[in-house]
Tab-separated table of C-alpha atoms and ligand atoms in Angstrom:
chain	number	residue	atom	x	y	z
R	323	MET	CA	167.635	84.673	114.206
R	324	VAL	CA	170.201	82.161	112.985
R	325	ASP	CA	173.579	80.988	114.309
R	326	LEU	CA	175.710	80.263	111.276
R	327	GLU	CA	178.885	80.737	113.284
R	328	GLY	CA	178.004	77.912	115.684
R	329	GLN	CA	176.835	75.649	112.879
R	330	THR	CA	180.001	76.169	110.820
R	331	LYS	CA	182.232	75.596	113.837
R	332	ARG	CA	180.963	72.044	114.270
R	333	ILE	CA	181.791	71.058	110.674
R	334	ARG	CA	184.765	73.355	110.075
R	335	PRO	CA	187.373	70.617	109.345
R	336	GLU	CA	185.091	69.024	106.719
R	337	ILE	CA	184.388	72.430	105.174
R	338	ASP	CA	188.082	73.353	105.079
R	339	ALA	CA	188.877	70.073	103.342
R	340	ALA	CA	186.105	70.624	100.791
R	341	ILE	CA	187.266	74.149	99.954
R	342	ALA	CA	190.886	72.982	99.752
R	343	ARG	CA	189.812	70.302	97.268
R	344	VAL	CA	188.379	72.963	94.968
R	345	LEU	CA	191.438	75.227	95.304
R	346	ASP	CA	193.755	72.319	94.512
R	347	SER	CA	191.727	71.419	91.450
R	348	SER	CA	191.498	75.029	90.184
R	349	ARG	CA	188.117	73.991	88.817
R	350	PHE	CA	186.019	76.938	89.982
R	351	ILE	CA	183.155	76.628	87.513
R	352	GLY	CA	181.370	73.333	86.908
R	353	GLY	CA	183.318	70.116	87.275
R	354	ASP	CA	182.969	67.170	89.636
R	355	GLU	CA	181.862	69.097	92.701
R	356	VAL	CA	178.809	70.506	90.960
R	357	SER	CA	177.833	67.273	89.211
R	358	SER	CA	178.415	65.177	92.347
R	359	PHE	CA	176.354	67.589	94.428
R	360	SER	CA	173.577	67.402	91.874
R	361	ASP	CA	173.653	63.576	91.937
R	362	GLU	CA	173.808	63.357	95.722
R	363	LEU	CA	170.952	65.787	96.159
R	364	GLY	CA	168.893	63.968	93.525
R	365	GLY	CA	169.421	60.737	95.461
R	366	MET	CA	168.012	62.422	98.520
R	367	LEU	CA	164.988	63.610	96.510
R	368	ASP	CA	163.785	60.193	95.414
R	369	GLY	CA	165.945	60.162	92.282
R	370	ALA	CA	164.763	63.483	90.837
R	371	PHE	CA	167.012	65.404	88.433
R	372	VAL	CA	168.664	68.398	90.072
R	373	ILE	CA	169.780	71.365	87.983
R	374	PRO	CA	171.968	73.659	90.089
R	375	CYS	CA	171.856	77.405	89.396
R	376	ALA	CA	172.944	80.715	90.894
R	377	ASN	CA	170.130	81.373	93.385
R	378	GLY	CA	166.533	80.583	94.249
R	379	THR	CA	165.126	83.521	92.296
R	380	ASP	CA	166.919	82.431	89.122
R	381	ALA	CA	165.605	78.915	89.732
R	382	LEU	CA	162.055	80.260	89.559
R	383	GLN	CA	162.746	82.337	86.467
R	384	ILE	CA	164.425	79.443	84.663
R	385	ALA	CA	161.562	77.111	85.561
R	386	LEU	CA	159.042	79.577	84.121
R	387	MET	CA	161.173	80.038	80.997
R	388	ALA	CA	161.341	76.273	80.511
R	389	ILE	CA	157.558	75.942	80.478
R	390	GLY	CA	157.341	78.892	78.115
R	391	VAL	CA	155.811	81.598	80.315
R	392	GLY	CA	155.749	84.964	78.523
R	393	PRO	CA	153.578	87.936	77.561
R	394	GLY	CA	149.849	87.152	77.621
R	395	ASP	CA	150.250	84.401	80.214
R	396	GLU	CA	148.973	84.486	83.776
R	397	VAL	CA	150.640	82.785	86.714
R	398	ILE	CA	148.848	82.348	90.036
R	399	VAL	CA	150.868	83.135	93.186
R	400	PRO	CA	150.083	83.743	96.861
R	401	ALA	CA	149.879	87.357	98.077
R	402	PHE	CA	151.659	86.385	101.290
R	403	THR	CA	155.170	85.386	100.257
R	404	PHE	CA	158.707	86.520	99.594
R	405	ILE	CA	158.830	88.633	96.422
R	406	SER	CA	160.844	86.278	94.169
R	407	PRO	CA	158.061	84.322	92.458
R	408	VAL	CA	156.096	87.493	91.666
R	409	GLU	CA	159.161	89.365	90.474
R	410	VAL	CA	160.177	86.746	87.925
R	411	ILE	CA	156.668	86.467	86.476
R	412	VAL	CA	156.729	90.225	85.807
R	413	LEU	CA	160.286	90.100	84.412
R	414	LEU	CA	159.135	87.533	81.842
R	415	GLY	CA	156.317	89.828	80.715
R	416	ALA	CA	153.568	87.661	82.186
R	417	LYS	CA	150.917	88.683	84.681
R	418	PRO	CA	151.027	87.587	88.319
R	419	VAL	CA	147.538	86.771	89.558
R	420	LEU	CA	147.594	86.997	93.331
R	421	VAL	CA	145.403	84.914	95.615
R	422	ASP	CA	144.984	84.780	99.375
R	423	VAL	CA	146.377	82.139	101.753
R	424	TYR	CA	144.872	79.940	104.467
R	425	SER	CA	144.937	81.483	107.921
R	426	ASP	CA	146.252	78.339	109.620
R	427	THR	CA	148.990	77.034	107.292
R	428	PHE	CA	149.756	80.408	105.629
R	429	ASN	CA	149.895	78.463	102.359
R	430	ILE	CA	148.059	79.226	99.108
R	431	ASP	CA	144.252	78.948	99.285
R	432	CYS	CA	143.198	76.266	96.794
R	433	GLU	CA	139.619	77.489	96.422
R	434	ALA	CA	140.979	80.945	95.608
R	435	VAL	CA	143.338	79.361	93.076
R	436	GLU	CA	140.457	77.636	91.379
R	437	SER	CA	138.443	80.845	91.039
R	438	ALA	CA	141.475	82.699	89.672
R	439	ILE	CA	142.001	80.344	86.729
R	440	THR	CA	141.335	81.746	83.246
R	441	VAL	CA	142.160	80.551	79.736
R	442	ARG	CA	145.434	82.438	80.027
R	443	THR	CA	146.594	80.679	83.217
R	444	LYS	CA	149.843	78.907	82.464
R	445	ALA	CA	151.036	77.929	85.922
R	446	ILE	CA	150.512	78.061	89.669
R	447	ILE	CA	153.433	78.744	91.987
R	448	PRO	CA	152.625	77.434	95.455
R	449	VAL	CA	155.212	78.688	97.948
R	450	HIS	CA	155.670	76.084	100.695
R	451	LEU	CA	155.880	78.699	103.414
R	452	PHE	CA	158.000	78.476	106.581
R	453	GLY	CA	158.689	74.738	106.190
R	454	GLN	CA	155.378	73.055	105.396
R	455	CYS	CA	153.991	71.912	102.050
R	456	ALA	CA	150.980	73.607	100.521
R	457	ASP	CA	147.941	71.412	99.808
R	458	MET	CA	149.565	69.545	96.927
R	459	GLY	CA	146.733	67.048	96.638
R	460	LYS	CA	144.211	69.728	95.739
R	461	LEU	CA	146.689	71.746	93.683
R	462	LEU	CA	147.694	68.759	91.557
R	463	LYS	CA	144.050	67.965	90.923
R	464	ILE	CA	143.384	71.554	89.820
R	465	ALA	CA	146.521	71.633	87.678
R	466	LYS	CA	145.634	68.385	85.949
R	467	GLU	CA	142.036	69.399	85.339
R	468	HIS	CA	143.011	72.705	83.734
R	469	LYS	CA	146.245	71.429	82.121
R	470	ILE	CA	148.434	73.982	83.826
R	471	HIS	CA	151.850	73.661	85.434
R	472	LEU	CA	152.699	73.545	89.104
R	473	ILE	CA	156.037	75.139	89.963
R	474	GLU	CA	156.735	74.518	93.654
R	475	ASP	CA	158.806	77.168	95.414
R	476	THR	CA	160.401	74.967	98.026
R	477	ALA	CA	163.077	77.399	99.234
R	478	GLN	CA	161.638	77.255	102.753
R	479	ALA	CA	160.441	73.656	102.871
R	480	PHE	CA	163.300	71.790	101.267
R	481	THR	CA	163.028	67.986	101.899
R	482	SER	CA	159.722	68.404	103.706
R	483	VAL	CA	157.445	65.459	102.924
R	484	TYR	CA	153.845	65.706	101.740
R	485	CYS	CA	151.580	62.721	102.387
R	486	ASP	CA	147.822	63.141	102.208
R	487	GLY	CA	146.512	59.676	102.976
R	488	ASN	CA	144.931	59.471	99.497
R	489	GLY	CA	147.972	57.781	98.030
R	490	LEU	CA	149.863	60.944	97.175
R	491	SER	CA	153.211	61.350	98.857
R	492	GLY	CA	156.613	62.770	98.046
R	493	LYS	CA	159.172	65.408	98.914
R	494	ALA	CA	158.445	69.095	98.422
R	495	GLY	CA	159.414	70.126	94.927
R	496	THR	CA	159.074	66.663	93.383
R	497	LEU	CA	155.300	66.493	93.044
R	498	GLY	CA	154.571	69.266	90.549
R	499	THR	CA	156.058	69.979	87.121
R	500	CYS	CA	159.201	71.054	88.906
R	501	GLY	CA	160.398	72.532	92.174
R	502	THR	CA	162.835	75.312	92.917
R	503	THR	CA	165.020	76.005	95.910
R	504	SER	CA	167.588	78.386	97.324
R	505	PHE	CA	170.839	77.735	99.158
R	506	PHE	CA	170.993	81.248	100.626
R	507	PRO	CA	173.055	80.947	103.855
R	508	SER	CA	170.079	81.107	106.233
R	509	LYS	CA	167.990	78.465	104.447
R	510	ASN	CA	167.814	74.973	105.957
R	511	LEU	CA	170.455	73.856	103.462
R	512	GLY	CA	172.580	76.954	102.985
R	513	CYS	CA	175.932	77.578	101.342
R	514	PHE	CA	178.433	80.390	101.980
R	515	GLY	CA	177.044	82.732	99.357
R	516	ASP	CA	174.306	82.405	96.769
R	517	GLY	CA	173.066	79.178	95.254
R	518	GLY	CA	169.902	77.513	94.021
R	519	ALA	CA	168.512	74.563	92.122
R	520	ILE	CA	165.577	73.308	90.105
R	521	ILE	CA	164.243	69.805	90.688
R	522	THR	CA	162.197	67.656	88.343
R	523	HIS	CA	161.375	64.035	87.645
R	524	SER	CA	161.096	64.744	83.904
R	525	LEU	CA	164.192	63.937	81.874
R	526	ASP	CA	163.090	66.227	79.008
R	527	LEU	CA	162.391	69.158	81.283
R	528	ALA	CA	165.707	68.589	83.090
R	529	ALA	CA	167.503	68.844	79.743
R	530	ASP	CA	165.666	72.085	78.849
R	531	LEU	CA	166.382	73.597	82.256
R	532	GLY	CA	170.077	72.749	81.927
R	533	VAL	CA	170.216	74.413	78.513
R	534	ILE	CA	168.494	77.597	79.720
R	535	CYS	CA	170.986	77.919	82.632
R	536	LYS	CA	173.834	77.760	80.116
R	537	HIS	CA	172.948	80.644	77.772
R	538	GLY	CA	170.497	78.423	75.921
R	539	SER	CA	173.384	76.286	74.791
R	540	ASP	CA	173.439	72.519	74.433
R	541	PHE	CA	176.877	72.499	72.912
R	542	LYS	CA	179.676	75.047	73.090
R	543	TYR	CA	178.816	78.177	71.048
R	544	LYS	CA	175.635	76.584	69.746
R	545	HIS	CA	172.484	78.245	71.096
R	546	ILE	CA	169.192	76.446	70.647
R	547	ASP	CA	167.226	78.696	72.981
R	548	VAL	CA	167.369	82.103	74.670
R	549	GLY	CA	168.895	81.423	78.049
R	550	VAL	CA	170.572	83.025	81.017
R	551	ASN	CA	173.870	82.611	82.798
R	552	SER	CA	173.071	80.963	86.086
R	553	ARG	CA	175.588	78.663	87.742
R	554	LEU	CA	176.302	77.245	91.160
R	555	ASP	CA	179.980	77.922	91.962
R	556	SER	CA	182.153	74.831	92.457
R	557	ILE	CA	183.191	76.063	95.918
R	558	GLN	CA	179.552	76.405	96.950
R	559	ALA	CA	178.806	72.932	95.573
R	560	ALA	CA	181.693	71.472	97.600
R	561	ILE	CA	180.399	73.205	100.745
R	562	LEU	CA	176.861	72.018	100.050
R	563	ARG	CA	178.064	68.425	99.669
R	564	VAL	CA	179.358	68.608	103.235
R	565	LYS	CA	176.239	70.244	104.600
R	566	LEU	CA	173.937	67.879	102.726
R	567	LYS	CA	175.257	65.051	104.909
R	568	HIS	CA	174.063	66.974	107.963
R	569	LEU	CA	170.722	68.150	106.609
R	570	LYS	CA	168.682	65.423	108.280
R	571	ASP	CA	170.280	66.255	111.610
R	572	TYR	CA	169.749	69.996	111.016
R	573	ASN	CA	166.053	69.497	110.297
R	574	GLN	CA	165.738	67.272	113.355
R	575	ARG	CA	167.331	69.933	115.538
R	576	ARG	CA	164.898	72.506	114.196
R	577	ASN	CA	162.002	70.175	114.990
R	578	VAL	CA	163.278	69.630	118.527
R	579	ALA	CA	163.546	73.399	118.999
R	580	ALA	CA	160.011	73.855	117.606
R	581	ASN	CA	158.629	71.277	120.033
R	582	ILE	CA	160.315	73.071	122.923
R	583	TYR	CA	158.792	76.410	121.847
R	584	ASP	CA	155.385	74.713	121.557
R	585	GLU	CA	155.756	73.380	125.072
R	586	LEU	CA	157.012	76.666	126.566
R	587	LEU	CA	154.284	78.719	124.896
R	588	GLU	CA	151.422	76.327	125.477
R	589	GLY	CA	148.358	78.181	126.744
R	590	ALA	CA	150.090	81.578	126.634
R	591	VAL	CA	147.456	84.289	126.320
R	592	GLY	CA	147.544	86.204	123.042
R	593	ILE	CA	149.935	83.799	121.304
R	594	THR	CA	149.114	81.171	118.692
R	595	THR	CA	151.876	78.649	118.053
R	596	PRO	CA	152.418	77.275	114.513
R	597	PHE	CA	149.729	75.025	113.088
R	598	ARG	CA	150.995	71.566	112.144
R	599	ASP	CA	149.411	70.374	108.929
R	600	PRO	CA	148.877	66.607	109.278
R	601	ARG	CA	149.521	66.207	105.523
R	602	SER	CA	153.053	67.587	105.648
R	603	SER	CA	156.171	67.174	107.712
R	604	HIS	CA	157.635	70.473	108.897
R	605	VAL	CA	161.268	71.493	108.472
R	606	PHE	CA	160.774	74.702	110.476
R	607	HIS	CA	162.615	77.113	108.268
R	608	GLN	CA	160.763	79.565	110.488
R	609	TYR	CA	158.962	79.159	113.775
R	610	THR	CA	156.199	81.679	113.246
R	611	ILE	CA	153.747	82.528	115.973
R	612	GLN	CA	150.767	84.865	115.745
R	613	ILE	CA	150.103	87.694	118.157
R	614	ASP	CA	146.400	88.181	118.831
R	615	PRO	CA	145.603	91.620	117.367
R	616	PHE	CA	142.993	92.084	120.119
R	617	TYR	CA	145.934	92.803	122.426
R	618	THR	CA	148.633	94.335	120.248
R	619	SER	CA	150.595	94.121	116.990
R	620	ASN	CA	153.543	91.954	116.035
R	621	LYS	CA	155.597	95.138	115.636
R	622	ASN	CA	154.973	96.221	119.231
R	623	ILE	CA	156.031	92.833	120.590
R	624	GLN	CA	159.071	92.883	118.365
R	625	ASP	CA	160.128	96.260	119.796
R	626	VAL	CA	159.789	95.054	123.396
R	627	LEU	CA	161.762	91.863	122.713
R	628	LYS	CA	164.490	93.866	121.034
R	629	LYS	CA	165.163	95.580	124.348
R	630	ALA	CA	165.889	92.143	125.851
R	631	ASP	CA	168.310	91.452	122.959
R	632	ILE	CA	165.926	88.962	121.386
R	633	PRO	CA	165.880	89.185	117.593
R	634	THR	CA	162.608	88.398	115.844
R	635	ALA	CA	161.420	88.907	112.282
R	636	ILE	CA	158.169	89.716	110.571
R	637	TYR	CA	157.819	87.607	107.449
R	638	TYR	CA	156.121	89.380	105.732
R	639	PRO	CA	155.257	92.897	106.919
R	640	ILE	CA	153.658	93.988	103.616
R	641	PRO	CA	151.724	91.571	101.396
R	642	ILE	CA	152.685	91.653	97.728
R	643	HIS	CA	149.529	93.470	96.574
R	644	LEU	CA	150.323	96.440	98.811
R	645	GLN	CA	153.961	96.804	97.715
R	646	ASP	CA	154.633	100.135	95.993
R	647	GLY	CA	156.687	98.518	93.240
R	648	TYR	CA	153.671	96.452	92.260
R	649	ASN	CA	151.052	99.219	92.196
R	650	PHE	CA	150.636	98.589	88.492
R	651	LEU	CA	148.920	95.299	89.282
R	652	ASP	CA	146.004	97.418	90.509
R	653	TYR	CA	145.197	95.650	93.732
R	654	ARG	CA	144.009	97.533	96.809
R	655	VAL	CA	143.639	97.242	100.565
R	656	GLY	CA	141.045	94.616	101.401
R	657	ASP	CA	141.705	92.396	98.381
R	658	PHE	CA	143.426	89.662	100.412
R	659	PRO	CA	142.199	89.940	103.991
R	660	VAL	CA	144.047	86.904	105.372
R	661	SER	CA	147.400	88.071	103.984
R	662	GLU	CA	146.752	91.568	105.310
R	663	LYS	CA	145.859	90.266	108.759
R	664	LEU	CA	148.894	87.950	108.868
R	665	SER	CA	151.236	90.822	108.048
R	666	LYS	CA	150.137	92.417	111.340
R	667	THR	CA	150.113	89.269	113.488
R	668	VAL	CA	152.984	86.981	112.458
R	669	LEU	CA	156.238	86.959	114.361
R	670	SER	CA	159.101	84.586	113.640
R	671	LEU	CA	161.234	83.641	116.632
R	672	PRO	CA	164.927	82.711	116.477
R	673	MET	CA	165.073	79.293	114.815
R	674	HIS	CA	168.246	77.428	113.909
R	675	THR	CA	170.268	74.316	114.573
R	676	GLU	CA	172.205	75.642	117.560
R	677	LEU	CA	169.411	76.831	119.876
R	678	SER	CA	169.700	75.733	123.503
R	679	ARG	CA	166.758	75.074	125.792
R	680	GLU	CA	168.008	77.887	128.057
R	681	GLU	CA	167.915	80.370	125.175
R	682	GLN	CA	164.417	79.269	124.282
R	683	GLU	CA	163.271	79.586	127.895
R	684	TYR	CA	164.650	83.121	127.959
R	685	ILE	CA	162.857	83.964	124.699
R	686	ALA	CA	159.546	82.398	125.784
R	687	HIS	CA	159.677	84.120	129.175
R	688	HIS	CA	160.248	87.569	127.677
R	689	LEU	CA	157.637	86.974	125.013
R	690	LYS	CA	154.966	86.165	127.585
R	691	GLU	CA	156.028	89.172	129.671
R	692	ALA	CA	155.903	91.398	126.583
R	693	ILE	CA	152.281	90.497	125.823
R	694	LYS	CA	151.294	91.151	129.450
R	695	LYS	CA	151.925	94.849	128.839
R	696	TRP	CA	148.791	94.860	126.695
R	697	ILE	CA	146.621	92.465	128.662
B	701	PLP	C1	164.780	82.697	99.827
B	701	PLP	C2	163.612	82.537	98.973
B	701	PLP	C3	163.676	82.726	97.580
B	701	PLP	C4	164.841	83.312	96.853
B	701	PLP	O1	166.046	82.743	97.035
B	701	PLP	P1	167.382	83.529	96.606
B	701	PLP	O2	168.391	82.435	96.595
B	701	PLP	O3	167.646	84.546	97.656
B	701	PLP	O4	167.173	84.116	95.275
B	701	PLP	C5	162.542	82.463	96.835
B	701	PLP	N1	161.404	82.081	97.404
B	701	PLP	C6	161.292	81.919	98.738
B	701	PLP	C7	159.991	81.470	99.315
B	701	PLP	C8	162.379	82.150	99.568
B	701	PLP	O5	162.248	82.006	100.886
């Protein structure tokens, strides 16, 4: 699905130098590498404040803590997503209120969000899925109207740009109250372990977020808040500083690969290629096609491709409301029909910065052959 080996090989001397710098400094926690990374990344995000932390899940939890989410509060999240946003809402004692997604963009359904709002709603967490921004124009309008927070989970759409033609434009994660991201190795900007960050344009919120990451401390051994321990390692920051310089190129390579898939799969029976939302650029964290359920399931195609040594992934095979661990939320089959349908149709193809046209031709050929078994 990804080729981290090939990607690392091309920048290995720069990476070695960065790691050596940290070893020579013996500054393994905090220090210049972390603060410089934070500044450099902020520069890339239109001057937003960047608060590095240990991973993308922590980033979400810290963001919710900073806006005061706790027992009695409700937070609206999509049913078709990675588990992190839902998990942290529950951990903080609040209630996740799930809503369905749009069938074309796979992003949170704004009409459904609006009907899910109650007096207890404290925030909405749109997850910018697979590389494209959710409908931030509508979401911001809803958030403003109801005075609730928007926490953008931008782990999959980092540096993607939203621009709706109504005067609203900006990078994913910088439009709402704050944005969160992950530097998990396979993300578009990945380190060599775990890492994450929270992004905000608000100086006050940035200060609060920084305090929460550091045990609620604004000064050594003085605790003004209940916090957590969530840090980005200096070595990871040094590695990320190198990779940050290549991020634009990485995203471009992913877009080139996506265009090639589009071209190779054009008109293929039983396959729908990814929808391109005109309001958002796409960073193709995933290239996710849909298999027409009239013919067969995503799982069946996946099994056939596996025999040709082609890895694929189903993100996500079980929507949140049907996960056993979340039975207590009392949802049932049929509650979110789009999410349920997507879990049986979506198939993510290998997508990374090192794909060759030949590899993609091989994948597209076998994919079309695979579907033919059911046509
Ligand atoms: C990867 C991911 C996360 C979690 O990131 P970690 O760094 O693994 O904690 C959260 N949300 C989404 C949408 C993700 O894709």
